[in-house]
Every structure is written in structure tokens, then in C-alpha cells.
Amino acid sequence: MADETLTHTPAQQREETASSSSRTHLLIVPHTHWDREWYQTFQQFRMRLVRAVDLVLETLERDRAFAHFTLDGQTIVLEDYLEVRPENARRLERLARAGRLLVGPWYLQPDEYLVGGESLIRNLALGRRQAAAYGGAMSVGYVPDTFGHIAQLPQILRGFELENAVFWRGVGPDVARNAFRWAAPDGTDVLALWLHDQYGYSNAAVLPLDPDALTARLARIAESMRPKAVGDVLLLMNGSDHQEPQTELPAALVAAAPRLAAAGLDAEIGTLPQYVQAIAEAGLSLERHSGELRSGFYSHLLPGVLSTRMWLKQANAAGEALLVRWTEPAAALAALWGAPHPTALLGLAWKHLMHNHPHDSICGCGIDQVHAEMLPRFAQSAQIAEELTTQALAQLAAQADTSGIERAVPIVVFNPGPGPRTDVVECALHVPFARFAVVDGAGNAVPFQVASEAGSVLLDEQADPLLVTAMMGMIADGRALGYAILDAAVGPGAAPGEVAVDILVSQQAEPDLALVERTRERILALAAGGQVSSFHIVAREAPRTTLLLLARDVPAIGGRVYFVHPAEVAVTPIAPAPNAPTPDALRVSDSAIENVHLAVEVNAAVGTLTLRDKRTGRVYSGLNQIVDTGDVGDLYNWSPPASDCAVTAPLWPPSVELIEAGPARATLRIRRTYALPASATPDRRARSGEHVTCAITTEVSLTPGARRVELRTTVENAARDHRLRALFPLPFAAEHADAEGTFEVARRPVRLPGSAPGEWNPQISSEQPVNTFPQKRFVDVSDGEAGLALLNRGLPEYELLPAETGEGGADGARGAEAAVALTLLRAVEWLSRDDLATRRGHAGPPLYTPEAQGLGTHVYEYALVPHSGGWRDEDALVLREAAAFEAGLRAAPAARHAGPLGDHWSAVYVTPASVVVSAVKRPDDGAGLIVRLANPTAEAVEAEVILGRPFSAVEVVNLAEDRIRAEESAQLARILTTGIRTPLREGEIRTLRFRFDEHAE
């Protein structure tokens, strides 16, 4: 018989079962918390999942008194289960539609700090779509075990019509009760329900089934919860990690009911939505809190996961940047010009990436095999995304006008950023000219240099005259087998009666038709003349040349065409820049590089950098000092040895060489060698007296007119049990740093209360506060007049060090009043230990994880942006440079043709620069274009969005893209047929949906 939906509200149920208004109602929620992979692999855990869900189905169908079961707020458990038990899909759907099996709203339970905002949005969107097949998602923003919560989570949840959040970790001592209003930076708030018992989502796990024991246990739980509870309903979470349902619980509760009543308690099996409803119906006056929840006071925050297995963070950041900045926009825009949209493949790329987003996965805190299995997922996501991007950009290039200059190879340069951009871009192409130059569509010379050249021989064969005659018949329109013939030489061969034919071909360039016809006629005449016994035919591919060119003013989310054409002056791979031919030219020496804005010099003694900002006059010395200290923590927490020693200088002076000298880019290479303690001592109280050498090489690059200096550091790690950081001293005192987060820029202090040695009392709080914090693309420190931003690619942990830490020591850093520390590597080898100086007790099973030591080669990329004022000043320079560093320009050779886009175009242009373009994508239902904006500032702004083609309609929609926000849509001001103006509150995320005429869809 089909199940019926349970309709009683918590208030009605309490009225039916309670005899006294003073009685405490215990709402028991059977559930399982399902870590997809952690101390076992995904497949090992899936075997347990199949058994658990089998038992859930059997129990719910057999026992109506077992009213509900919650599947951890994530739909991926159904996906994983049904791959093994597809025959049970109808049973799952029937129970879910009846309200007895609660699914979603997430696709999977992510870490909030280590994945991007768009990943969180895609996660909820996919979870909602999957849950729709089961009657809809649970209407609760359930995030039970995430290691802290971002400030914008309330706004993200409300974007999916979720008006509450239920969680465990992150709450600090400023929160007194378990229910409060939690506001995002824009003021959007949700009802926050804190699982405040010390066991969080496991506070009622494995209840005893004996009536007396069950009553005693429930009474103890109730007593422990009352001091922080609001109202007369207490939430008891009957489940834990990978736990199966307690099938006899309903009968045990019936047997214990008289004893519970005598203790002033009544209990029922219920759901999280019922608990949310009970609190909402109580009409309580609740405190209001705002900002991120990132405290380890009541429960472990586990902040060391920001830098555990850093290579996972780097791969994820690269994958997100590829999908969000390149694949989605390119595919969406190509579709507007008639190309098919790769919806299914794009969704598959996102799935591969999101499968690495659960907190135990992306945090790096599982067994080694778990994280080895993540790497193919990153790779498969990137493989799909790269191919889709290449195809979409080719489709867009086909719409450009590349016909401007004859006998030239066109190059189309694409800009993924929301504003015009000048930057260096790399392009590999077959150059059919021995001497060449690069120009823009107006014929203006473009600075470039050759990074590498390589050609190949495609054919080297002896052929008789008859075969050669047949081969000549394969030439049509100057092409053979897909190759254009660019040049040919016919002459005597090495042997009597032999003719040598040397042909130069290319797949990109246009053929020389006159030359091809002359050569063809001569070869046919020789073949027919009877004097030639054989032809030695060699076909060579035109050299594949990798160019670095300075693409100027590439339009926003658009492109510009450049041309490689024959020239009289040869170009060498490294050509020293002239002294000053243009205002933005590079100047170089053996240990210094300079452009019109910035000057960088290497300290010959220790290899640090001195950076001079010519605009402000500020000098930053001792930059990129490598500092290595001990770490005897585990995968969750950094913990220094009791007797630590810091390595702050290389063994001997570094080697410095100029490896690129412009005119498009100048690069210095600095090689340093460090002697690091080999490991911790056996008692883990100090660092070993044995040392190993570690080579650290940094390439420092500068381009003409650039406002950022780029660094690429390669570390050969041979040491264990340590933390390796790059330090960037500042010439001023600093009390706080501004770090980009998820749809916000968070200001955090230089030191948290209780973080200094000796201040933490483990009897009071569960974890010592630490001053390492999360970041997305940058952290910035300024004194109000000038500052320094440190950009990164996938390096999410920073610390602002005060002068008295003593962690400096480089000659160039003397006199520094503060320093930013960027974590490069945290090398440990235990999943969890219980002997840490920074955490009370275990955080997981004590398993050996030697691969987390990170032995081997690591490459890190980061950049420096000195500026005046703060991070918002100079027209949001820091934001612009962070976006440029996250996703560089791309270039590809193209065929010559006319096209409606012209030789330069912008598809989406957004101002002001302080507004972040979070997404440009095709809507989930396939009609139109989504442009998502975010205002990370503390002030309201008016944004202007200009599209490259007219649109027919535009409205503001929620993050789920399925509900029009009519009042906010009415605020949009239309600008002709291609643009709008829209207000953005401080901290607001706003999603715009543009619609086009039918032919543009």
C-alpha cells in the first residue's frame, strides 16, 4: 500500500502527547551522516551505503512508527546507491514523496571555504534538480559537519528559497543560545539553528533500547541541552558517521513513554523541517549575528585543512577558474551565435569537479588512497572543460573578422575579464615566414618575443615518376591532405637521376597559389621527360613557434585580432629590450627588472626581492623570504614542536640569472638551496639534527606597463614534519588584513584572542585559536596611504605576522613592522593524533598517511600588487589584477575570413571595476544568458552591464534561476537595447537573466 504523507505539525503532535505545558518535547531525527570518502575509499564506503540504504527502505516500509529518515542533506547518496541498486528507484521515490525519506537540498556536503561561490551555487542547483524527481528537496540548509561557515551562506541559501541553516561547527562564545538570526553581508538573514550539544549531529546516536536506560540517556541529553536551548523542543540527532538506522527505536520509545512522562519529557521521531517549524512557531525573540562562523571554541574548527595536501587546493582552484571563467562563458556566448551548447558535457565536467568538494575530500584529511583517487577526477573535469573551451573559442573566432591583412596568420586573443585588459599572452602557431612581425588590426606593431620554436618532417620518401604524377593530382587549391603549401624548392638530388623536392606546409596559413602551380608544372614536366629515375620528396611542417605577445586593450569578455606577417627584420628567441623606445618598455640587468610602474631587484645575499612602487614611492624589501618551521600536527591542525627551530636563509648565496629580457616579458630566475631538518625527533618534541637539502627556485616576471609582479616558485621537498611559507614584510604596522572570500572581502585581525602561547586553556575551549585564515584570490594589507596585495593561484592560507614574532630574519626585511605569510606546504603524516599542543583530543581515526608529507616537486604561483590607498582604491586595482591573475588571456591562430564580430568585440562589459562578475553562463533551462554580479564592498553601488548584442528582456532572478524577483527587476534601468543599470546593496549577489529574440537563442 502506498505511504501517505504525514501532516501533523510539531505543535499538534505535542498537544496530543503532552499532559503538561512544562513538559520538554524531544524531537528525535534518525539520520546518517555520510562522508563519501574519508578513512576508507569511496567504493569501500559505498558498500556500506548500499547496506545502510537497503535497511532504511526495509525499515520504513515495514514499520510506520519509524516515521522518517534523513539522508544527510545530500542527493549524491541516492546517485551512488542507485548505481548498485537501480531496481529500488521507485521505492526511494515513493518514500520520499510521502515525506518519510528526506533528501537534499545539496548534491553533496561541501567544504565552504575551500571551494568557490559558484561551486556552492552549482552544488545546490544540482541537488535541487535531483531532488525534484523525489518530490522535492528538504527545505533545510543542512550543513552539519563543515569546518566553519562563510559569511555569505545565508544569502546563498535564500537564493534557493531556503530560510534556515542547521549546523554544528564554527560558533564562538558570543553566541548564547542555539537559535539566532544569522545575517549575510547584504543583510539577508536566515534562522540559524546550532547543533549546540558537544556531539553535534551525533548527540543522540546509538540510543539504548532498554526503557530505563533509554529514559536515563534522554534525560541526560535534555539536561545538557537546556541551558542554551530556546523553546521547549529539543533536537536529538539519532545518527552519526555512516550509521545505519536503529530499527527498534520506535518500539523502545513507546515502552519508555511512561518513564519519560514522569521525567517531564515526551519524545517522537521527526524531521529537521519539523524542528525548524517548531522554533518558528514559538515566536521567540532571537539575537542577531552576522559574519562568518569560524571559531573552535565549542567544537573543533580544524583550520589546518586550509594547507593540508596543498596540491589538491591548487588543482581545484585551476578547475574552478577553467569552468567559471572560460568554459561556461565561451560556450554560452558561442551558443548565442548559433553553436550547439554542450549542456551534458559541461554538467559532467562540473560533476567530476564537485565529487572532490566534500569536506573530507578537498580538505585533504582522508587516507592517502582517497586523495590519490581525487587526481583523476580533477584531470577528467579539466579534460572536458579544456576541449569544450577550445571548441567554443574556435566557434567565436569564426565570427570574427580576421581578413584585415593579406599573407598573414591571424591570431585571436580572448579576454575572460569584465573590463578591457592589456596583458601578455602565449600563442603556439606555425609561422610560415622566416622573418616576421606582429601587428594589430590597425597595423600597429605589437611587442613580442619567441619563447620556443620546433618543426617536424611530415614526409621523407623516395617515389618513382608515376607515383609522383599521381601525387600531384592530390593537390587542390594549393592544399594537399589538409595542409597548405607555402613554399617549395625543386633541384638535383644526391644520386644521379634523382630530383629533390623540399616542401614547406602548414595547417593554419593560406597557400601561395602561384608558387604551388609553378612547382606542380615543373614536377610534372620532369616526371614525363624520361630523364628522372626517382624523386626524393621531403615535406616539412612550418616551424611551430610559441610567441609571447603583449595584447593591448583586449575588450571585456571578448576578443581582439592580431596578425603575424612577413617582415624584413628577423626576431631572436631572447632579444634584449632597447633602453626606452616606448614609455612602458622593460629595462633589465642581471639582477633587476623594471617597467614604467614597478622596479624589482634581487638581494644577492639571500635571494629576497626589493620592490619599488614608482607611483607611491613605497619600497618593500625582503619579499619572498622562505621560512621553514616544524609541524608535528596532523591532517586537521598545525601544531609546532615544543622546541622549534626556524630556517630563514639559504645555505649559500643564491644564483640569479636573467632568462627572459623582453620586449614582451622579462624574467629573473633565483635558485636557492636550504638545509632543512629531515623530520621531527622520535618523541615529536623537536626537529631532527639530521638535515636534508631542498632546492627552491623562483622565477620573477614583469611585463610592459604591468601593475603586478608574478612569481613562480618550485620547491623540491625532501623534508618531513614541517611548514614552508613565503614571507612578505611590510614597511608599516598593521592591525588587520583584507582577504577575498566568497562574494566578500573579509577584514580579519592580526591576532585572535587566546592565540598567543600560554593563552589557550584546553579545559575551556576545544581548540587553540590560530591566526592563519582562509583567502580566495588575494590578501591585502595597507596603512590607508599605500599597501601591498598578495595574489595567489590555489593557495588558500595566509597569516598576518606582527613585528615581534621573530619569524623574519632576511637582511632586506629588517625594519619591517608586519609581514604577510603565505603557506606553500604543510607536511605531516597522521590523519589524527591526540598529542597536539593546539587541539584537544582526536579529530578522526589515528591512521598513518605518509603521502601527506608531500615529498617531491611542487610549483606555486603568486603575484604582488603594490598600490595607493586600500584594496578598493585606484579603480579597484587589486580586484582587477586578481581577476587577471586567476584567468590569463588566451590566444589561438585562425583562418582568414570576414565575420560579424569585427576585429575586436566585447560580449559583456561591467562597470564599476569594484563589481565582481561571478558568472556568465547559459541558464539551466537553456534560454538566454545569465550574468551574476557581486558587490564585495561595504557600500551600495550602481552597476552597468553592457552586452555585445541587443537583448529583448532582462529580469533579476534568484540563484536557482527559477523565480523572478519582480521588485528588484523593476529597479533595472534600460540603456538603449544593449545595456542596463542595476543597484547593488553592500555585499549583494545579484543574478540577471537576459533574453534574446528567437533567432539569438
CSV table of N, CA, C and O in Angstrom, one decimal, residues 318-335 339-343 345-347 349-350 379-398 412-417 557-558 887-893 905 920:
chain,number,residue,atom,x,y,z
A,318,ALA,N,42.3,25.7,-10.1
A,318,ALA,CA,42.5,25.7,-11.5
A,318,ALA,C,41.3,25.2,-12.2
A,318,ALA,O,40.8,25.8,-13.2
A,319,GLY,N,40.7,24.2,-11.7
A,319,GLY,CA,39.5,23.6,-12.3
A,319,GLY,C,38.3,24.5,-12.2
A,319,GLY,O,37.5,24.7,-13.2
A,320,GLU,N,38.1,25.2,-11.1
A,320,GLU,CA,37.0,26.2,-11.0
A,320,GLU,C,37.2,27.4,-11.9
A,320,GLU,O,36.3,27.8,-12.6
A,321,ALA,N,38.5,27.9,-12.0
A,321,ALA,CA,38.7,29.0,-12.9
A,321,ALA,C,38.5,28.6,-14.3
A,321,ALA,O,37.9,29.4,-15.1
A,322,LEU,N,38.9,27.4,-14.7
A,322,LEU,CA,38.6,27.0,-16.1
A,322,LEU,C,37.2,26.9,-16.4
A,322,LEU,O,36.7,27.5,-17.4
A,323,LEU,N,36.4,26.3,-15.5
A,323,LEU,CA,34.9,26.2,-15.8
A,323,LEU,C,34.2,27.5,-15.8
A,323,LEU,O,33.4,27.8,-16.6
A,324,VAL,N,34.5,28.3,-14.7
A,324,VAL,CA,33.7,29.5,-14.5
A,324,VAL,C,34.2,30.7,-15.4
A,324,VAL,O,33.3,31.4,-15.9
A,325,ARG,N,35.5,30.8,-15.6
A,325,ARG,CA,36.0,32.0,-16.3
A,325,ARG,C,36.1,31.7,-17.8
A,325,ARG,O,36.1,32.6,-18.6
A,326,TRP,N,36.2,30.4,-18.2
A,326,TRP,CA,36.4,30.1,-19.6
A,326,TRP,C,35.3,29.3,-20.2
A,326,TRP,O,34.6,29.7,-21.1
A,327,THR,N,35.1,28.1,-19.7
A,327,THR,CA,34.2,27.1,-20.4
A,327,THR,C,32.8,27.6,-20.5
A,327,THR,O,32.1,27.6,-21.5
A,328,GLU,N,32.2,28.0,-19.3
A,328,GLU,CA,30.8,28.4,-19.3
A,328,GLU,C,30.6,29.6,-20.1
A,328,GLU,O,29.6,29.7,-20.9
A,329,PRO,N,31.3,30.7,-19.9
A,329,PRO,CA,31.1,31.9,-20.8
A,329,PRO,C,31.3,31.6,-22.3
A,329,PRO,O,30.5,32.1,-23.1
A,330,ALA,N,32.4,31.0,-22.6
A,330,ALA,CA,32.6,30.7,-24.0
A,330,ALA,C,31.5,29.9,-24.7
A,330,ALA,O,31.1,30.2,-25.8
A,331,ALA,N,31.1,28.8,-24.0
A,331,ALA,CA,30.0,28.0,-24.5
A,331,ALA,C,28.7,28.8,-24.6
A,331,ALA,O,28.0,28.6,-25.6
A,332,ALA,N,28.4,29.6,-23.6
A,332,ALA,CA,27.1,30.3,-23.6
A,332,ALA,C,27.2,31.4,-24.8
A,332,ALA,O,26.2,31.5,-25.5
A,333,LEU,N,28.3,32.1,-25.0
A,333,LEU,CA,28.3,33.1,-26.0
A,333,LEU,C,28.4,32.5,-27.4
A,333,LEU,O,27.7,33.0,-28.3
A,334,ALA,N,29.1,31.4,-27.5
A,334,ALA,CA,29.1,30.7,-28.8
A,334,ALA,C,27.7,30.2,-29.2
A,334,ALA,O,27.3,30.3,-30.4
A,335,ALA,N,26.9,29.8,-28.2
A,335,ALA,CA,25.5,29.4,-28.4
A,335,ALA,C,24.7,30.5,-28.9
A,335,ALA,O,23.8,30.3,-29.7
A,339,ALA,N,26.0,28.2,-32.2
A,339,ALA,CA,26.7,26.9,-31.9
A,339,ALA,C,25.8,26.1,-31.0
A,339,ALA,O,25.2,26.6,-30.1
A,340,PRO,N,25.9,24.8,-31.1
A,340,PRO,CA,25.1,23.9,-30.1
A,340,PRO,C,25.8,24.1,-28.7
A,340,PRO,O,27.0,24.1,-28.6
A,341,HIS,N,25.0,24.1,-27.7
A,341,HIS,CA,25.5,24.3,-26.3
A,341,HIS,C,25.8,22.9,-25.7
A,341,HIS,O,24.9,22.0,-25.7
A,342,PRO,N,27.0,22.7,-25.2
A,342,PRO,CA,27.3,21.3,-24.7
A,342,PRO,C,26.8,21.1,-23.3
A,342,PRO,O,27.6,20.8,-22.3
A,343,THR,N,25.5,21.2,-23.1
A,343,THR,CA,25.0,21.1,-21.7
A,343,THR,C,25.4,19.9,-20.9
A,343,THR,O,25.8,20.0,-19.8
A,345,LEU,N,27.9,17.7,-21.4
A,345,LEU,CA,29.3,17.6,-21.2
A,345,LEU,C,29.7,18.6,-20.1
A,345,LEU,O,30.6,18.3,-19.3
A,346,LEU,N,29.2,19.8,-20.2
A,346,LEU,CA,29.5,20.8,-19.2
A,346,LEU,C,29.1,20.3,-17.8
A,346,LEU,O,29.8,20.5,-16.8
A,347,GLY,N,27.9,19.7,-17.7
A,347,GLY,CA,27.4,19.2,-16.4
A,347,GLY,C,28.3,18.1,-15.9
A,347,GLY,O,28.5,17.9,-14.7
A,349,ALA,N,31.6,17.8,-16.5
A,349,ALA,CA,32.8,18.4,-16.0
A,349,ALA,C,32.6,18.9,-14.6
A,349,ALA,O,33.4,18.8,-13.8
A,350,TRP,N,31.4,19.6,-14.4
A,350,TRP,CA,31.1,20.1,-13.0
A,350,TRP,C,31.0,18.9,-12.0
A,350,TRP,O,31.5,19.0,-10.9
A,379,ALA,N,41.5,15.7,-13.3
A,379,ALA,CA,42.0,15.6,-14.6
A,379,ALA,C,40.9,15.5,-15.6
A,379,ALA,O,40.8,16.1,-16.7
A,380,GLN,N,39.9,14.6,-15.3
A,380,GLN,CA,38.8,14.4,-16.2
A,380,GLN,C,37.9,15.7,-16.4
A,380,GLN,O,37.5,16.0,-17.5
A,381,SER,N,37.7,16.4,-15.3
A,381,SER,CA,37.0,17.6,-15.4
A,381,SER,C,37.7,18.6,-16.3
A,381,SER,O,37.1,19.2,-17.2
A,382,ALA,N,39.0,18.7,-16.1
A,382,ALA,CA,39.8,19.7,-16.9
A,382,ALA,C,39.9,19.2,-18.3
A,382,ALA,O,39.8,20.1,-19.2
A,383,GLN,N,39.9,17.9,-18.6
A,383,GLN,CA,40.0,17.4,-20.0
A,383,GLN,C,38.7,17.9,-20.7
A,383,GLN,O,38.8,18.3,-21.9
A,384,ILE,N,37.6,17.6,-20.1
A,384,ILE,CA,36.3,18.0,-20.8
A,384,ILE,C,36.2,19.5,-20.9
A,384,ILE,O,35.9,20.0,-22.0
A,385,ALA,N,36.6,20.2,-19.9
A,385,ALA,CA,36.4,21.7,-19.9
A,385,ALA,C,37.4,22.3,-20.9
A,385,ALA,O,37.0,23.3,-21.6
A,386,GLU,N,38.6,21.8,-21.0
A,386,GLU,CA,39.6,22.4,-22.0
A,386,GLU,C,39.1,22.1,-23.4
A,386,GLU,O,39.2,23.0,-24.3
A,387,GLU,N,38.6,20.9,-23.7
A,387,GLU,CA,38.1,20.7,-25.0
A,387,GLU,C,36.9,21.5,-25.4
A,387,GLU,O,36.8,22.1,-26.5
A,388,LEU,N,36.0,21.7,-24.4
A,388,LEU,CA,34.8,22.5,-24.7
A,388,LEU,C,35.2,23.9,-24.9
A,388,LEU,O,34.6,24.7,-25.7
A,389,THR,N,36.2,24.4,-24.1
A,389,THR,CA,36.6,25.8,-24.3
A,389,THR,C,37.3,26.0,-25.6
A,389,THR,O,37.0,27.0,-26.3
A,390,THR,N,38.1,25.1,-26.0
A,390,THR,CA,38.8,25.2,-27.3
A,390,THR,C,37.8,25.2,-28.4
A,390,THR,O,37.8,26.1,-29.4
A,391,GLN,N,36.8,24.4,-28.4
A,391,GLN,CA,35.7,24.4,-29.4
A,391,GLN,C,34.9,25.7,-29.4
A,391,GLN,O,34.7,26.2,-30.5
A,392,ALA,N,34.5,26.1,-28.2
A,392,ALA,CA,33.7,27.4,-28.1
A,392,ALA,C,34.5,28.6,-28.6
A,392,ALA,O,34.0,29.4,-29.3
A,393,LEU,N,35.8,28.7,-28.2
A,393,LEU,CA,36.6,29.8,-28.7
A,393,LEU,C,36.8,29.8,-30.2
A,393,LEU,O,36.8,30.8,-30.9
A,394,ALA,N,36.9,28.6,-30.8
A,394,ALA,CA,37.0,28.5,-32.2
A,394,ALA,C,35.8,28.9,-32.9
A,394,ALA,O,35.8,29.5,-34.0
A,395,GLN,N,34.6,28.6,-32.3
A,395,GLN,CA,33.3,29.0,-32.9
A,395,GLN,C,33.2,30.5,-32.8
A,395,GLN,O,32.7,31.1,-33.7
A,396,LEU,N,33.7,31.1,-31.7
A,396,LEU,CA,33.6,32.6,-31.6
A,396,LEU,C,34.6,33.2,-32.6
A,396,LEU,O,34.3,34.2,-33.3
A,397,ALA,N,35.8,32.6,-32.7
A,397,ALA,CA,36.8,33.1,-33.7
A,397,ALA,C,36.3,33.1,-35.1
A,397,ALA,O,36.6,34.0,-35.9
A,398,ALA,N,35.4,32.1,-35.4
A,398,ALA,CA,34.9,32.0,-36.7
A,398,ALA,C,33.9,33.2,-37.0
A,398,ALA,O,33.6,33.4,-38.2
A,412,VAL,N,43.6,35.3,-32.7
A,412,VAL,CA,42.5,35.8,-32.0
A,412,VAL,C,42.9,35.7,-30.5
A,412,VAL,O,43.1,34.6,-30.0
A,413,VAL,N,42.9,36.8,-29.8
A,413,VAL,CA,43.2,36.8,-28.4
A,413,VAL,C,41.9,37.1,-27.6
A,413,VAL,O,41.1,38.0,-28.0
A,414,PHE,N,41.6,36.2,-26.6
A,414,PHE,CA,40.4,36.3,-25.9
A,414,PHE,C,40.6,36.8,-24.4
A,414,PHE,O,41.6,36.3,-23.8
A,415,ASN,N,39.7,37.6,-23.9
A,415,ASN,CA,39.8,38.1,-22.6
A,415,ASN,C,38.6,37.6,-21.8
A,415,ASN,O,37.5,38.0,-22.1
A,416,PRO,N,38.8,36.9,-20.7
A,416,PRO,CA,37.7,36.4,-19.9
A,416,PRO,C,37.2,37.4,-18.8
A,416,PRO,O,36.2,37.2,-18.1
A,417,GLY,N,37.9,38.6,-18.7
A,417,GLY,CA,37.6,39.5,-17.6
A,417,GLY,C,36.5,40.5,-18.0
A,417,GLY,O,36.3,40.7,-19.2
A,557,ILE,N,35.4,40.4,-21.7
A,557,ILE,CA,34.7,39.2,-22.1
A,557,ILE,C,34.5,39.2,-23.6
A,557,ILE,O,33.4,39.1,-24.1
A,558,GLY,N,35.6,39.4,-24.3
A,558,GLY,CA,35.6,39.5,-25.7
A,558,GLY,C,36.9,39.2,-26.3
A,558,GLY,O,37.7,38.4,-25.8
A,887,ALA,N,42.8,34.2,-14.3
A,887,ALA,CA,42.5,33.6,-15.6
A,887,ALA,C,43.2,34.5,-16.6
A,887,ALA,O,42.7,35.6,-16.9
A,888,GLY,N,44.3,34.1,-17.2
A,888,GLY,CA,45.0,34.9,-18.1
A,888,GLY,C,44.3,34.9,-19.5
A,888,GLY,O,43.3,34.2,-19.7
A,889,LEU,N,44.8,35.8,-20.4
A,889,LEU,CA,44.3,35.8,-21.7
A,889,LEU,C,44.6,34.5,-22.4
A,889,LEU,O,45.6,33.8,-22.1
A,890,ARG,N,43.9,34.2,-23.5
A,890,ARG,CA,44.1,33.0,-24.3
A,890,ARG,C,44.2,33.5,-25.8
A,890,ARG,O,43.5,34.4,-26.1
A,891,ALA,N,45.0,32.7,-26.5
A,891,ALA,CA,45.1,33.1,-27.9
A,891,ALA,C,45.2,31.8,-28.8
A,891,ALA,O,45.6,30.8,-28.3
A,892,ALA,N,44.7,32.0,-30.0
A,892,ALA,CA,44.7,30.8,-30.9
A,892,ALA,C,44.8,31.4,-32.3
A,892,ALA,O,44.2,32.4,-32.7
A,893,PRO,N,45.6,30.7,-33.2
A,893,PRO,CA,45.6,31.1,-34.6
A,893,PRO,C,44.3,30.8,-35.3
A,893,PRO,O,43.6,29.9,-34.8
A,905,TRP,N,35.8,42.9,-30.2
A,905,TRP,CA,34.4,42.9,-29.7
A,905,TRP,C,34.4,42.6,-28.2
A,905,TRP,O,35.3,42.0,-27.7
A,920,VAL,N,29.1,34.1,-16.1
A,920,VAL,CA,28.4,34.3,-17.3
A,920,VAL,C,28.2,33.0,-17.9
A,920,VAL,O,29.1,32.2,-18.2
